[in-house]
């Protein structure tokens, strides 16, 4: 396995941080483009909306991630960490999207009452909850290293990020993709 993939594996396992990734704007552009494509495909599997709407939503999500990260790093006077932090955030979100597609296909696309949900959906609900907690932990880990914050600070930043992204997606009328 190439060392690059090993670094992402270790970030997902909370063993390494974004500082271990290469500082490459070309890699950032490639990961951002892959993130837009994969999020669009994943959203098209899960929701019934036009592909162009989903593409714009995925592009907005990636841009929002990079802008928010740039603002946070700028406020901490750590803007020199942007490329590696963005590669880590977008790369991990890309991997989480790829991992989450099989799990999400078992969930109903429209909210229903628990007694109307298929049994397989109820079985996958705890797995999905664990998956979301893992994603929050990884994003908090990345922000903690990038912003020189304590663990609770990284968790607080991720939770604030989720709330803001959900509000903005709701205003825009598109599915929230983090």
Coordinates of N, CA and C in Angstrom, one line a residue:
X1 N 0.8 -1.2 0.0 CA 0.0 0.0 0.0 C 0.9 1.2 0.0
X2 N 0.6 2.2 -0.9 CA 1.4 3.4 -0.9 C 1.4 4.2 0.4
X3 N 2.5 4.9 0.7 CA 2.5 5.6 2.0 C 1.4 6.6 2.2
X4 N 1.0 7.2 1.1 CA -0.1 8.2 1.2 C -1.3 7.6 1.8
X5 N -1.7 6.4 1.3 CA -2.9 5.8 1.8 C -2.7 5.3 3.3
X6 N -1.5 5.0 3.6 CA -1.2 4.6 5.0 C -1.4 5.8 6.0
X7 N -1.0 7.0 5.5 CA -1.2 8.2 6.3 C -2.7 8.4 6.5
X8 N -3.6 8.3 5.5 CA -5.0 8.5 5.6 C -5.6 7.4 6.6
X9 N -5.1 6.2 6.4 CA -5.6 5.1 7.3 C -5.3 5.5 8.8
X10 N -4.1 6.0 9.0 CA -3.7 6.3 10.4 C -4.4 7.6 10.9
X11 N -4.8 8.5 10.0 CA -5.6 9.6 10.4 C -7.0 9.1 10.8
X12 N -7.6 8.2 10.0 CA -8.9 7.7 10.3 C -8.9 6.9 11.6
X13 N -7.7 6.3 12.0 CA -7.6 5.6 13.3 C -7.0 6.5 14.4
X14 N -7.0 7.8 14.1 CA -6.5 8.8 15.1 C -5.1 8.6 15.6
X15 N -4.3 8.1 14.7 CA -2.8 7.8 15.1 C -1.9 8.9 14.5
X16 N -2.3 9.6 13.4 CA -1.5 10.6 12.8 C -2.4 11.8 12.6
X17 N -1.7 13.0 12.3 CA -2.5 14.2 12.0 C -2.2 14.7 10.6
X18 N -2.9 15.8 10.3 CA -2.7 16.4 8.9 C -1.3 16.8 8.6
X19 N -0.5 17.1 9.7 CA 0.9 17.5 9.5 C 1.7 16.4 8.8
X20 N 1.2 15.2 8.8 CA 2.0 14.1 8.2 C 1.7 14.0 6.7
X21 N 0.7 14.7 6.2 CA 0.4 14.7 4.8 C 1.3 15.6 4.0
X22 N 1.5 15.4 2.7 CA 2.4 16.3 1.9 C 1.7 17.6 1.7
X23 N 2.5 18.7 1.5 CA 1.9 20.0 1.2 C 1.9 20.1 -0.3
X24 N 0.8 19.8 -0.9 CA 0.7 19.8 -2.4 C -0.7 20.3 -2.8
X25 N -0.6 21.5 -3.5 CA -1.9 22.1 -4.0 C -2.5 21.2 -5.1
X26 N -1.7 20.5 -5.8 CA -2.2 19.6 -6.9 C -3.0 18.5 -6.2
X27 N -2.5 17.9 -5.1 CA -3.2 16.9 -4.4 C -4.5 17.4 -3.8
X28 N -4.5 18.6 -3.3 CA -5.7 19.2 -2.7 C -6.7 19.4 -3.8
X29 N -6.3 19.9 -5.0 CA -7.3 20.0 -6.1 C -7.9 18.7 -6.5
X30 N -7.0 17.7 -6.6 CA -7.5 16.4 -7.0 C -8.5 15.8 -6.0
X31 N -8.2 15.9 -4.7 CA -9.0 15.4 -3.7 C -10.3 16.2 -3.6
X32 N -10.3 17.5 -3.8 CA -11.5 18.3 -3.8 C -12.4 17.9 -5.0
X33 N -11.8 17.7 -6.2 CA -12.6 17.3 -7.3 C -13.2 15.9 -7.1
X34 N -12.4 15.0 -6.6 CA -12.9 13.6 -6.3 C -14.1 13.7 -5.2
X35 N -13.9 14.6 -4.3 CA -14.9 14.7 -3.2 C -16.2 15.2 -3.8
X36 N -16.2 16.1 -4.7 CA -17.4 16.6 -5.4 C -18.1 15.5 -6.2
X37 N -17.3 14.8 -6.9 CA -17.9 13.7 -7.7 C -18.5 12.6 -6.9
X38 N -17.8 12.1 -5.9 CA -18.3 11.1 -5.0 C -19.5 11.5 -4.2
X39 N -19.5 12.7 -3.7 CA -20.6 13.2 -2.9 C -21.8 13.3 -3.8
X40 N -21.6 13.7 -5.1 CA -22.8 13.8 -6.0 C -23.3 12.4 -6.3
X41 N -22.5 11.5 -6.5 CA -22.9 10.1 -6.8 C -23.6 9.5 -5.6
X42 N -23.1 9.7 -4.4 CA -23.7 9.2 -3.2 C -25.0 9.9 -2.9
X43 N -25.1 11.2 -3.1 CA -26.4 11.8 -2.9 C -27.4 11.4 -4.0
X44 N -27.0 11.1 -5.2 CA -28.0 10.7 -6.2 C -28.5 9.3 -5.9
X45 N -27.8 8.5 -5.2 CA -28.2 7.2 -4.7 C -29.3 7.3 -3.6
X46 N -29.1 8.3 -2.8 CA -29.9 8.4 -1.6 C -31.1 9.4 -1.7
X47 N -31.0 10.4 -2.5 CA -32.2 11.3 -2.7 C -32.6 11.4 -4.1
X48 N -33.8 11.8 -4.3 CA -34.4 11.9 -5.6 C -34.5 13.4 -6.0
X49 N -33.3 13.9 -6.5 CA -33.2 15.3 -6.9 C -32.4 15.3 -8.2
X50 N -32.5 16.3 -9.0 CA -31.7 16.4 -10.3 C -30.2 16.4 -10.0
X51 N -29.5 15.8 -10.9 CA -28.1 15.6 -10.7 C -27.4 17.0 -10.6
X52 N -27.8 17.9 -11.4 CA -27.2 19.3 -11.3 C -27.4 19.9 -10.0
X53 N -28.5 19.7 -9.4 CA -28.7 20.2 -8.0 C -27.8 19.6 -7.0
X54 N -27.6 18.3 -7.1 CA -26.7 17.5 -6.3 C -25.3 17.9 -6.5
X55 N -24.9 18.2 -7.7 CA -23.5 18.6 -8.1 C -23.2 19.9 -7.5
X56 N -24.2 20.9 -7.6 CA -24.0 22.2 -7.0 C -23.9 22.1 -5.5
X57 N -24.7 21.2 -4.9 CA -24.7 21.0 -3.5 C -23.4 20.5 -3.0
X58 N -22.8 19.5 -3.7 CA -21.5 18.9 -3.4 C -20.4 19.9 -3.6
X59 N -20.5 20.7 -4.6 CA -19.5 21.8 -4.8 C -19.5 22.8 -3.7
X60 N -20.8 23.2 -3.3 CA -20.9 24.1 -2.2 C -20.4 23.6 -0.9
X61 N -20.6 22.3 -0.7 CA -20.1 21.6 0.5 C -18.6 21.7 0.6
X62 N -17.9 21.3 -0.5 CA -16.5 21.3 -0.6 C -15.9 22.7 -0.4
X63 N -16.5 23.7 -1.1 CA -16.1 25.1 -1.0 C -16.3 25.6 0.4
X64 N -17.4 25.3 1.0 CA -17.7 25.7 2.4 C -16.7 25.1 3.4
X65 N -16.3 23.9 3.2 CA -15.3 23.3 4.0 C -14.0 24.0 3.9
X66 N -13.6 24.3 2.7 CA -12.3 25.0 2.5 C -12.3 26.4 3.0
X67 N -13.4 27.1 2.8 CA -13.6 28.5 3.3 C -13.6 28.5 4.8
X68 N -14.4 27.6 5.4 CA -14.4 27.6 6.9 C -13.1 27.3 7.5
X69 N -12.4 26.3 6.9 CA -11.1 25.9 7.4 C -10.1 27.1 7.3
X70 N -10.2 27.8 6.1 CA -9.3 28.9 5.9 C -9.5 30.0 6.9
X71 N -10.8 30.3 7.2 CA -11.2 31.3 8.2 C -10.7 30.9 9.6
X72 N -10.9 29.7 10.0 CA -10.5 29.2 11.3 C -9.0 29.3 11.5
X73 N -8.3 28.8 10.4 CA -6.8 28.9 10.5 C -6.3 30.3 10.5
X74 N -7.0 31.2 9.7 CA -6.6 32.6 9.7 C -6.8 33.3 11.1
X75 N -7.9 32.9 11.7 CA -8.2 33.5 13.1 C -7.1 33.1 14.1
X76 N -6.6 31.9 13.9 CA -5.5 31.4 14.8 C -4.1 31.7 14.3
X77 N -4.0 32.5 13.2 CA -2.8 32.8 12.6 C -1.9 31.6 12.2
X78 N -2.6 30.6 11.6 CA -2.0 29.4 11.2 C -2.3 29.0 9.8
X79 N -2.5 30.0 9.0 CA -2.9 29.8 7.6 C -1.9 29.0 6.8
X80 N -0.7 28.9 7.2 CA 0.3 28.1 6.5 C 0.0 26.6 6.6
X81 N -1.0 26.2 7.5 CA -1.4 24.8 7.6 C -2.6 24.4 6.7
X82 N -3.0 25.4 5.9 CA -4.3 25.2 5.2 C -4.2 24.0 4.2
X83 N -3.2 23.9 3.4 CA -3.2 22.9 2.4 C -3.3 21.5 3.0
X84 N -2.4 21.2 4.0 CA -2.4 19.9 4.6 C -3.7 19.6 5.4
X85 N -4.2 20.7 6.1 CA -5.5 20.5 6.8 C -6.7 20.2 5.9
X86 N -6.7 20.9 4.7 CA -7.7 20.8 3.8 C -7.6 19.4 3.1
X87 N -6.4 18.9 2.8 CA -6.3 17.6 2.3 C -6.8 16.6 3.2
X88 N -6.5 16.7 4.5 CA -6.9 15.8 5.5 C -8.5 15.8 5.7
X89 N -9.0 17.0 5.8 CA -10.5 17.1 5.9 C -11.2 16.5 4.7
X90 N -10.9 17.0 3.5 CA -11.6 16.5 2.3 C -11.3 15.1 2.1
X91 N -10.1 14.6 2.3 CA -9.7 13.2 2.0 C -10.5 12.3 2.9
X92 N -10.5 12.7 4.2 CA -11.3 11.8 5.2 C -12.8 11.9 4.9
X93 N -13.3 13.0 4.5 CA -14.7 13.1 4.2 C -15.0 12.3 2.9
X94 N -14.1 12.3 2.0 CA -14.2 11.4 0.8 C -14.3 10.0 1.2
X95 N -13.3 9.5 2.0 CA -13.3 8.1 2.5 C -14.6 7.8 3.3
X96 N -15.0 8.7 4.1 CA -16.3 8.4 4.9 C -17.5 8.3 4.0
X97 N -17.5 9.1 2.9 CA -18.6 9.0 2.0 C -18.6 7.7 1.3
X98 N -17.4 7.2 0.8 CA -17.3 5.9 0.2 C -17.6 4.8 1.1
X99 N -17.2 4.9 2.4 CA -17.5 3.8 3.3 C -19.0 3.9 3.7
X100 N -19.6 5.1 3.7 CA -21.0 5.2 4.1 C -22.0 4.8 3.1
X101 N -21.7 4.8 1.8 CA -22.6 4.5 0.8 C -23.3 3.1 1.0
X102 N -22.6 2.1 1.2 CA -23.3 0.8 1.4 C -24.2 0.8 2.6
X103 N -23.8 1.4 3.7 CA -24.7 1.5 4.9 C -25.9 2.3 4.6
X104 N -25.8 3.5 4.0 CA -26.9 4.4 3.7 C -27.9 3.8 2.8
X105 N -27.5 2.9 1.9 CA -28.4 2.3 1.0 C -29.5 1.5 1.7
X106 N -29.3 1.0 2.9 CA -30.2 0.3 3.6 C -31.2 1.1 4.4
X107 N -31.0 2.4 4.4 CA -31.8 3.3 5.2 C -32.9 3.9 4.2
X108 N -34.1 4.1 4.8 CA -35.1 4.7 3.9 C -34.8 6.2 3.6
X109 N -35.2 6.6 2.4 CA -34.8 8.0 2.0 C -35.7 9.0 2.6
X110 N -36.9 8.7 3.0 CA -37.8 9.6 3.6 C -38.1 9.2 5.1
X111 N -38.1 10.1 6.0 CA -38.4 9.7 7.4 C -39.7 9.0 7.6
X112 N -39.7 7.9 8.3 CA -40.9 7.2 8.6 C -40.9 6.8 10.0
X113 N -42.0 6.4 10.5 CA -42.2 5.9 11.9 C -41.4 4.6 12.0
X114 N -40.9 4.4 13.2 CA -40.1 3.2 13.4 C -40.8 1.9 13.1
X115 N -42.1 1.8 13.3 CA -42.8 0.6 12.9 C -43.0 0.4 11.4
X116 N -42.8 1.5 10.7 CA -42.9 1.4 9.2 C -41.6 1.2 8.5
X117 N -40.5 1.2 9.3 CA -39.2 1.0 8.7 C -38.9 -0.4 8.5
X118 N -38.2 -0.8 7.4 CA -37.8 -2.2 7.2 C -36.9 -2.6 8.3
X119 N -37.0 -3.9 8.7 CA -36.2 -4.4 9.8 C -34.7 -4.2 9.5
X120 N -34.2 -4.3 8.3 CA -32.8 -4.1 8.0 C -32.3 -2.7 8.3
X121 N -33.2 -1.8 8.1 CA -32.9 -0.4 8.5 C -32.7 -0.2 10.0
X122 N -33.5 -0.9 10.8 CA -33.4 -0.8 12.2 C -32.1 -1.5 12.7
X123 N -31.7 -2.5 12.0 CA -30.4 -3.2 12.3 C -29.2 -2.3 12.0
X124 N -29.3 -1.5 11.0 CA -28.2 -0.6 10.6 C -28.1 0.7 11.3
X125 N -29.2 1.1 12.0 CA -29.2 2.4 12.7 C -28.1 2.5 13.7
X126 N -27.8 1.5 14.6 CA -26.7 1.7 15.5 C -25.3 1.8 14.8
X127 N -25.2 1.1 13.7 CA -24.0 1.1 12.9 C -23.8 2.5 12.3
X128 N -24.9 3.1 11.8 CA -24.9 4.5 11.3 C -24.5 5.5 12.4
X129 N -25.1 5.3 13.6 CA -24.7 6.2 14.7 C -23.2 6.1 15.1
X130 N -22.7 4.9 15.1 CA -21.3 4.7 15.4 C -20.4 5.3 14.3
X131 N -20.9 5.2 13.1 CA -20.2 5.8 11.9 C -20.1 7.3 12.0
X132 N -21.2 7.9 12.4 CA -21.3 9.4 12.6 C -20.4 9.8 13.7
X133 N -20.4 9.1 14.8 CA -19.5 9.4 15.9 C -18.0 9.3 15.5
X134 N -17.7 8.3 14.8 CA -16.3 8.1 14.3 C -15.9 9.3 13.4
X135 N -16.8 9.7 12.5 CA -16.5 10.8 11.6 C -16.3 12.1 12.4
X136 N -17.1 12.4 13.4 CA -17.0 13.5 14.3 C -15.6 13.5 15.0
X137 N -15.3 12.3 15.5 CA -14.0 12.1 16.2 C -12.8 12.4 15.2
X138 N -12.9 11.9 14.0 CA -11.8 12.1 13.1 C -11.7 13.6 12.7
X139 N -12.8 14.2 12.4 CA -12.8 15.7 12.1 C -12.3 16.5 13.2
X140 N -12.7 16.1 14.4 CA -12.2 16.8 15.6 C -10.7 16.6 15.8
X141 N -10.2 15.4 15.5 CA -8.8 15.1 15.6 C -8.0 16.0 14.6
X142 N -8.5 16.1 13.4 CA -7.9 16.9 12.3 C -7.8 18.4 12.8
X143 N -9.0 18.9 13.2 CA -9.0 20.3 13.6 C -8.2 20.6 14.9
X144 N -8.1 19.6 15.8 CA -7.3 19.8 17.0 C -5.9 20.0 16.6
X145 N -5.4 19.1 15.7 CA -4.0 19.2 15.2 C -3.7 20.5 14.4
X146 N -4.7 20.8 13.5 CA -4.5 22.0 12.6 C -4.6 23.3 13.4
X147 N -5.4 23.4 14.4 CA -5.7 24.7 15.1 C -5.0 24.7 16.4
X148 N -4.2 23.7 16.8 CA -3.6 23.7 18.1 C -4.6 23.9 19.2
X149 N -5.6 23.0 19.2 CA -6.7 23.1 20.2 C -6.7 21.9 21.1
X150 N -7.2 21.9 22.3 CA -7.4 20.7 23.1 C -8.5 19.9 22.4
X151 N -8.6 18.6 22.8 CA -9.6 17.7 22.2 C -11.0 18.3 22.2
X152 N -11.4 18.8 23.4 CA -12.8 19.3 23.5 C -13.0 20.5 22.5
X153 N -11.9 21.3 22.3 CA -12.0 22.4 21.3 C -12.3 21.9 19.9
X154 N -11.6 20.8 19.5 CA -11.8 20.2 18.2 C -13.2 19.7 18.1
X155 N -13.7 19.0 19.1 CA -15.1 18.5 19.1 C -16.1 19.6 19.0
X156 N -15.9 20.7 19.8 CA -16.8 21.8 19.7 C -16.8 22.5 18.3
X157 N -15.6 22.6 17.7 CA -15.6 23.2 16.4 C -16.3 22.3 15.3
X158 N -16.2 21.0 15.4 CA -16.8 20.1 14.5 C -18.4 20.2 14.7
X159 N -18.8 20.2 15.9 CA -20.3 20.2 16.2 C -20.8 21.6 15.7
X160 N -20.1 22.7 15.9 CA -20.5 24.0 15.4 C -20.6 23.9 13.8
X161 N -19.6 23.3 13.3 CA -19.5 23.2 11.8 C -20.7 22.4 11.3
X162 N -21.1 21.3 11.9 CA -22.2 20.5 11.5 C -23.5 21.3 11.5
X163 N -23.7 22.1 12.6 CA -24.9 22.9 12.7 C -24.9 24.0 11.7
X164 N -23.8 24.7 11.4 CA -23.8 25.7 10.4 C -24.0 25.1 9.0
X165 N -23.4 24.0 8.7 CA -23.6 23.3 7.4 C -25.1 22.9 7.2
X166 N -25.7 22.4 8.2 CA -27.1 21.9 8.1 C -28.0 23.1 7.9
X167 N -27.7 24.2 8.6 CA -28.5 25.5 8.5 C -28.4 26.0 7.0
X168 N -27.1 26.1 6.6 CA -26.9 26.6 5.2 C -27.5 25.7 4.2
X169 N -27.4 24.4 4.4 CA -28.1 23.5 3.4 C -29.6 23.6 3.4
X170 N -30.1 23.8 4.6 CA -31.6 24.0 4.7 C -32.0 25.3 4.0
X171 N -31.3 26.3 4.2 CA -31.6 27.6 3.5 C -31.5 27.4 2.0
X172 N -30.5 26.7 1.5 CA -30.3 26.5 0.1 C -31.3 25.5 -0.5
X173 N -31.9 24.7 0.4 CA -32.9 23.7 -0.1 C -32.2 22.5 -0.6
X174 N -31.0 22.2 -0.2 CA -30.3 21.0 -0.7 C -29.9 20.1 0.5
X175 N -29.6 18.8 0.2 CA -29.3 17.9 1.2 C -27.9 18.3 1.9
X176 N -27.9 18.1 3.2 CA -26.6 18.5 3.9 C -25.6 17.4 3.7
X177 N -24.4 17.8 3.1 CA -23.3 16.8 2.9 C -22.1 17.4 3.6
X178 N -21.7 16.6 4.6 CA -20.5 17.1 5.4 C -19.4 16.3 5.0

